[in-house]
Structure formats: C-alpha cells, structure tokens
C-alpha cells in the first residue's frame, strides 16, 4: 500500500497516541532538539492534546504503521505556556491556530510530506470561524553547538516559502532534558506566524 497522509481527529487521535508518542521520542532525539524523552510523559502530553479544542493530526501512514505526524489545535487549547509569548506581545490568541510538532522518520523525508503537513493543518485551521493566523515555534540553538551535525540544513527557507515569518518580539522558553544530560535545561523558542 502506498504511503498516504490521513487527517485524524477525536477518537482517531486517541487511538494513535502510542505511535505518535514513540515517533516524538525517536525524531526529537535528533538535532536540533536532542530530546531525551520518556514514553510515559509523551503519552500523557498527547492525551491532553487529544482533548484540546480543535485537535488535529496529519498522520503519514505506510501500510498500517504511522511513520510521521504533524499536530495542530487552537492556540488557547494547547498545553500551558505555548500562548504566553503571544499574549505578552498583544496578540489575540483566539484568532491563532497553533501548529505543534512535525515528526517524520528519516526514511520518509525528502518526499514532499512536509508540504502536505502544512497543507492539511492550514486546511483544518481555516474551517474555524475567526481564525486569522497560524503559528508554530522552533528551538534556537547556538550555531557553534558541539552536537550540531555538519550536514544539518535549517528549515527556515522552507517555512519562509510557505509564507511564515519569524516574530522577533515573540520568543518563548521551554525546558527538557537533552541527550547526555542528567537534568532539564531551558531553551529559547522562536515563534513563526502566517496571516491567512
């Protein structure tokens, strides 16, 4: 069966929780996140996400296996903290759809699935009355970080082509444990936005 992208909502998201939790752990171990995650945390995080207002997943499915996922929900419905930088910058979060993680196993990259992730999430966001923008965030790492792979290419160009722009006055901060560390540290997060 061909690789396909399927929209998931409601109970279909809940059924996919174990697969998406494992995907996040595997993909976010890579640069630039270097995330040392646990299945228990990921499952709990996605259970809360599945119950949020407007929760949506664009799932990449190969046969009967989920090999990629991109999430979206109304900004005010996402996990605590994601909306804070927007509120502080004076944005009306009721008019913003938040695009969470995009995770895709390495073997499936380079096939245009990143564009499909954005297409599906933007289509879903536009079905909600009053939504004027979509936003997401990405971790800011030092250019000379010792764990940065020499072949790494930032996604800024891809996001810009999709119509997103970074917001210099909207910087968040989130904590997680890096691979090789024994404790969590706070990382700055750059927010990007697109006006519909």
mmCIF file of C-alpha atoms in Angstrom:
data_model
loop_
_atom_site.group_PDB
_atom_site.id
_atom_site.type_symbol
_atom_site.label_atom_id
_atom_site.label_comp_id
_atom_site.label_asym_id
_atom_site.label_seq_id
_atom_site.Cartn_x
_atom_site.Cartn_y
_atom_site.Cartn_z
ATOM 1 C CA UNK A 1 0.000 0.000 0.000
ATOM 2 C CA UNK A 2 1.293 3.497 -0.861
ATOM 3 C CA UNK A 3 2.378 5.962 1.791
ATOM 4 C CA UNK A 4 -0.517 8.321 2.469
ATOM 5 C CA UNK A 5 -1.397 11.301 4.651
ATOM 6 C CA UNK A 6 -4.612 10.963 6.643
ATOM 7 C CA UNK A 7 -6.339 13.580 8.809
ATOM 8 C CA UNK A 8 -7.083 12.404 12.357
ATOM 9 C CA UNK A 9 -9.482 13.971 14.862
ATOM 10 C CA UNK A 10 -11.282 12.866 18.010
ATOM 11 C CA UNK A 11 -11.075 9.167 18.802
ATOM 12 C CA UNK A 12 -8.727 8.542 15.871
ATOM 13 C CA UNK A 13 -6.127 10.759 17.570
ATOM 14 C CA UNK A 14 -6.564 8.851 20.819
ATOM 15 C CA UNK A 15 -6.106 5.542 19.027
ATOM 16 C CA UNK A 16 -2.852 6.840 17.512
ATOM 17 C CA UNK A 17 -1.388 8.053 20.828
ATOM 18 C CA UNK A 18 1.093 5.190 21.323
ATOM 19 C CA UNK A 19 2.501 5.548 17.798
ATOM 20 C CA UNK A 20 2.782 9.333 17.981
ATOM 21 C CA UNK A 21 4.429 9.190 21.402
ATOM 22 C CA UNK A 22 7.085 6.802 20.058
ATOM 23 C CA UNK A 23 7.599 8.984 16.975
ATOM 24 C CA UNK A 24 8.205 12.090 19.071
ATOM 25 C CA UNK A 25 10.766 10.295 21.191
ATOM 26 C CA UNK A 26 12.634 8.929 18.171
ATOM 27 C CA UNK A 27 12.591 12.020 15.939
ATOM 28 C CA UNK A 28 13.188 14.609 18.651
ATOM 29 C CA UNK A 29 16.344 12.779 19.750
ATOM 30 C CA UNK A 30 17.877 14.213 16.588
ATOM 31 C CA UNK A 31 19.360 17.686 16.203
ATOM 32 C CA UNK A 32 18.285 20.356 16.970
ATOM 33 C CA UNK A 33 16.059 19.102 19.811
ATOM 34 C CA UNK A 34 18.305 16.376 21.303
ATOM 35 C CA UNK A 35 15.328 15.406 23.436
ATOM 36 C CA UNK A 36 15.736 12.581 25.933
ATOM 37 C CA UNK A 37 12.052 11.779 26.245
ATOM 38 C CA UNK A 38 10.072 9.097 28.034
ATOM 39 C CA UNK A 39 7.051 7.207 26.780
ATOM 40 C CA UNK A 40 5.038 7.974 29.938
ATOM 41 C CA UNK A 41 5.480 11.739 29.521
ATOM 42 C CA UNK A 42 4.740 11.636 25.800
ATOM 43 C CA UNK A 43 1.591 9.568 26.225
ATOM 44 C CA UNK A 44 0.287 11.952 28.907
ATOM 45 C CA UNK A 45 1.163 15.004 26.775
ATOM 46 C CA UNK A 46 -0.721 13.634 23.772
ATOM 47 C CA UNK A 47 -3.701 12.513 25.831
ATOM 48 C CA UNK A 48 -4.130 16.155 26.921
ATOM 49 C CA UNK A 49 -3.607 17.335 23.346
ATOM 50 C CA UNK A 50 -6.273 14.942 22.016
ATOM 51 C CA UNK A 51 -8.836 16.575 24.306
ATOM 52 C CA UNK A 52 -7.920 20.150 23.303
ATOM 53 C CA UNK A 53 -10.162 22.428 21.243
ATOM 54 C CA UNK A 54 -9.695 21.774 17.530
ATOM 55 C CA UNK A 55 -7.140 18.985 17.971
ATOM 56 C CA UNK A 56 -5.934 17.665 14.624
ATOM 57 C CA UNK A 57 -3.196 15.347 13.371
ATOM 58 C CA UNK A 58 -1.980 14.886 9.817
ATOM 59 C CA UNK A 59 -0.638 11.326 10.004
ATOM 60 C CA UNK A 60 1.706 9.735 7.485
ATOM 61 C CA UNK A 61 0.777 6.073 7.215
ATOM 62 C CA UNK A 62 2.751 3.339 5.486
ATOM 63 C CA UNK A 63 0.579 0.232 5.329
ATOM 64 C CA UNK A 64 -0.902 0.185 8.817
ATOM 65 C CA UNK A 65 2.025 1.941 10.543
ATOM 66 C CA UNK A 66 2.172 5.652 11.434
ATOM 67 C CA UNK A 67 5.593 6.917 10.336
ATOM 68 C CA UNK A 68 5.003 10.640 10.653
ATOM 69 C CA UNK A 69 2.650 13.118 12.275
ATOM 70 C CA UNK A 70 2.021 16.850 12.411
ATOM 71 C CA UNK A 71 -0.305 18.345 15.015
ATOM 72 C CA UNK A 72 -2.485 21.437 15.279
ATOM 73 C CA UNK A 73 -5.022 22.931 17.656
ATOM 74 C CA UNK A 74 -6.455 26.289 18.634
ATOM 75 C CA UNK A 75 -3.768 28.342 20.360
ATOM 76 C CA UNK A 76 -5.671 28.642 23.628
ATOM 77 C CA UNK A 77 -6.363 24.907 23.660
ATOM 78 C CA UNK A 78 -2.752 23.735 23.582
ATOM 79 C CA UNK A 79 -0.555 22.815 26.541
ATOM 80 C CA UNK A 80 0.127 25.554 29.062
ATOM 81 C CA UNK A 81 2.800 28.026 28.115
ATOM 82 C CA UNK A 82 2.630 27.984 24.324
ATOM 83 C CA UNK A 83 0.324 31.006 24.159
ATOM 84 C CA UNK A 84 2.105 33.128 26.790
ATOM 85 C CA UNK A 85 4.594 34.885 24.435
ATOM 86 C CA UNK A 86 1.732 35.827 22.086
ATOM 87 C CA UNK A 87 -0.390 37.207 24.913
ATOM 88 C CA UNK A 88 2.578 39.240 26.183
ATOM 89 C CA UNK A 89 3.141 40.615 22.645
ATOM 90 C CA UNK A 90 -0.500 41.725 22.396
ATOM 91 C CA UNK A 91 -1.874 39.080 20.014
ATOM 92 C CA UNK A 92 -5.452 37.821 20.241
ATOM 93 C CA UNK A 93 -4.824 34.100 20.709
ATOM 94 C CA UNK A 94 -8.459 33.263 19.912
ATOM 95 C CA UNK A 95 -7.611 34.094 16.279
ATOM 96 C CA UNK A 96 -4.496 31.906 16.073
ATOM 97 C CA UNK A 97 -4.193 28.206 15.292
ATOM 98 C CA UNK A 98 -1.108 26.610 16.784
ATOM 99 C CA UNK A 99 0.874 24.076 14.774
ATOM 100 C CA UNK A 100 2.734 21.760 17.128
ATOM 101 C CA UNK A 101 5.265 19.136 16.247
ATOM 102 C CA UNK A 102 6.058 17.748 12.822
ATOM 103 C CA UNK A 103 7.810 14.407 13.186
ATOM 104 C CA UNK A 104 8.730 12.104 10.329
ATOM 105 C CA UNK A 105 11.002 9.079 10.302
ATOM 106 C CA UNK A 106 14.220 9.702 8.376
ATOM 107 C CA UNK A 107 13.452 7.116 5.662
ATOM 108 C CA UNK A 108 10.356 9.106 4.609
ATOM 109 C CA UNK A 109 11.927 12.552 4.335
ATOM 110 C CA UNK A 110 12.512 14.309 1.039
ATOM 111 C CA UNK A 111 9.194 13.150 -0.470
ATOM 112 C CA UNK A 112 7.211 16.384 -0.100
ATOM 113 C CA UNK A 113 5.438 15.253 3.051
ATOM 114 C CA UNK A 114 6.452 18.420 4.902
ATOM 115 C CA UNK A 115 4.343 20.457 2.473
ATOM 116 C CA UNK A 116 1.444 18.062 2.945
ATOM 117 C CA UNK A 117 1.769 18.503 6.715
ATOM 118 C CA UNK A 118 1.298 22.253 6.327
ATOM 119 C CA UNK A 119 -1.424 21.917 3.683
ATOM 120 C CA UNK A 120 -3.530 19.653 5.886
ATOM 121 C CA UNK A 121 -3.092 21.740 9.030
ATOM 122 C CA UNK A 122 -3.817 25.024 7.240
ATOM 123 C CA UNK A 123 -6.927 23.497 5.649
ATOM 124 C CA UNK A 124 -8.139 22.353 9.068
ATOM 125 C CA UNK A 125 -7.404 25.723 10.717
ATOM 126 C CA UNK A 126 -9.359 27.602 8.052
ATOM 127 C CA UNK A 127 -12.522 25.653 8.938
ATOM 128 C CA UNK A 128 -12.728 27.524 12.258
ATOM 129 C CA UNK A 129 -14.555 30.833 12.292
ATOM 130 C CA UNK A 130 -12.408 33.785 13.336
ATOM 131 C CA UNK A 131 -9.037 32.133 12.774
ATOM 132 C CA UNK A 132 -6.757 34.615 11.020
ATOM 133 C CA UNK A 133 -3.288 33.177 11.556
ATOM 134 C CA UNK A 134 -1.268 30.029 12.074
ATOM 135 C CA UNK A 135 1.842 29.888 14.246
ATOM 136 C CA UNK A 136 4.484 27.455 15.440
ATOM 137 C CA UNK A 137 7.790 27.586 17.274
ATOM 138 C CA UNK A 138 11.243 26.109 16.797
ATOM 139 C CA UNK A 139 14.156 25.738 19.176
ATOM 140 C CA UNK A 140 17.017 28.234 18.985
ATOM 141 C CA UNK A 141 20.412 26.530 19.318
ATOM 142 C CA UNK A 142 23.855 28.166 19.179
ATOM 143 C CA UNK A 143 25.410 27.996 15.713
ATOM 144 C CA UNK A 144 28.572 26.503 17.233
ATOM 145 C CA UNK A 145 26.808 23.876 19.360
ATOM 146 C CA UNK A 146 29.144 20.846 19.620
ATOM 147 C CA UNK A 147 26.376 18.379 18.724
ATOM 148 C CA UNK A 148 25.257 20.157 15.558
ATOM 149 C CA UNK A 149 25.804 17.820 12.584
ATOM 150 C CA UNK A 150 27.888 19.381 9.801
ATOM 151 C CA UNK A 151 25.289 18.359 7.188
ATOM 152 C CA UNK A 152 22.349 19.940 9.027
ATOM 153 C CA UNK A 153 20.175 22.310 6.993
ATOM 154 C CA UNK A 154 17.838 24.613 8.891
ATOM 155 C CA UNK A 155 14.184 24.697 7.795
ATOM 156 C CA UNK A 156 13.918 28.499 7.803
ATOM 157 C CA UNK A 157 13.906 28.674 3.988
ATOM 158 C CA UNK A 158 11.144 26.068 3.739
ATOM 159 C CA UNK A 159 8.995 27.862 6.305
ATOM 160 C CA UNK A 160 9.537 31.224 4.580
ATOM 161 C CA UNK A 161 8.431 29.748 1.234
ATOM 162 C CA UNK A 162 5.273 28.557 2.949
ATOM 163 C CA UNK A 163 4.516 32.182 3.916
ATOM 164 C CA UNK A 164 5.663 32.107 7.535
ATOM 165 C CA UNK A 165 7.865 34.736 9.120
ATOM 166 C CA UNK A 166 9.738 34.761 12.427
ATOM 167 C CA UNK A 167 8.466 37.139 15.087
ATOM 168 C CA UNK A 168 11.490 38.772 16.725
ATOM 169 C CA UNK A 169 9.384 40.012 19.650
ATOM 170 C CA UNK A 170 7.800 36.621 20.333
ATOM 171 C CA UNK A 171 10.312 34.278 21.935
ATOM 172 C CA UNK A 172 9.225 31.509 24.279
ATOM 173 C CA UNK A 173 11.164 29.212 26.582
ATOM 174 C CA UNK A 174 10.634 25.532 27.327
ATOM 175 C CA UNK A 175 12.596 23.028 29.337
ATOM 176 C CA UNK A 176 13.511 19.441 28.557
ATOM 177 C CA UNK A 177 16.355 17.052 29.211
ATOM 178 C CA UNK A 178 18.934 16.799 26.443
ATOM 179 C CA UNK A 179 20.571 13.520 25.486
ATOM 180 C CA UNK A 180 23.628 13.063 27.685
ATOM 181 C CA UNK A 181 22.340 15.404 30.391
ATOM 182 C CA UNK A 182 21.053 14.427 33.835
ATOM 183 C CA UNK A 183 18.613 17.337 34.214
ATOM 184 C CA UNK A 184 16.321 19.625 32.240
ATOM 185 C CA UNK A 185 17.509 22.964 30.896
ATOM 186 C CA UNK A 186 15.514 25.830 29.440
ATOM 187 C CA UNK A 187 15.752 26.504 25.700
ATOM 188 C CA UNK A 188 14.619 29.631 23.819
ATOM 189 C CA UNK A 189 11.948 29.051 21.176
ATOM 190 C CA UNK A 190 11.423 31.246 18.125
ATOM 191 C CA UNK A 191 7.806 31.716 17.077
ATOM 192 C CA UNK A 192 6.798 31.942 13.419
ATOM 193 C CA UNK A 193 3.456 33.186 12.055
ATOM 194 C CA UNK A 194 1.449 33.284 8.835
ATOM 195 C CA UNK A 195 -1.532 35.512 8.148
ATOM 196 C CA UNK A 196 -4.382 33.812 6.311
#
